[in-house]
Amino acid sequence: MNDTVTPEELEKMLKGTNPPKIIDVRRQADRAGDPSGIPGAVWKDPENAAEWGKDLGNGEVVVYCVRGGSVSRSVQEKLREKTVNVRFIEGGLEAWKMSGKPVK
């Protein structure tokens, strides 16, 4: 499985019969500076991913941070330790916005 998903791939996945859970893992300061996000996403503190990751259950999960860098990768590693099927958005929320996708 790929570690990442493009904004276009995620948009298709969200329209499918079994859409992934979308989790905003931006740091609190980044989220406070720009409270917009992907519709349907829930925010989870990236510092506590090992804790909340155990409650995700089955199904695919897609996480995103500001630019799809170290925060998303770190959360992905922690979630994979909990055997979560997780990918992150290439380029993060910035790429989602730049591709003209909707934000809430």
Phi, psi and omega in degrees: 000141174295151175280339187235167174220141177278162175304321180294318178296318180295319179302317177296318180299321181292336178271354183281181183282339181227071185293151179284161169283136179251126181235124176278116181245028176293148175298154183305319181296320178294319180292323178294325179286334179212092184285356179291160179197182180283130179305134180089350180282149172245145179270137174225139180294119182297335180291339183248023184302325180297328180283303184286341180296331181288347182258009185281338180072202182274172179099164183278145179235138174237127178250157174212149172238201184294308185235012179070037183250231189298325181293311179300317181296319179296315179295318179303315179300315180296320181289323178295330175297335178265013180061032176276137176278096190229141171228168175232158183284125175299122179083359175061205181298327178301315180293322178302311180294316182297334179274004175081016180284155183289150173233158179260000000 
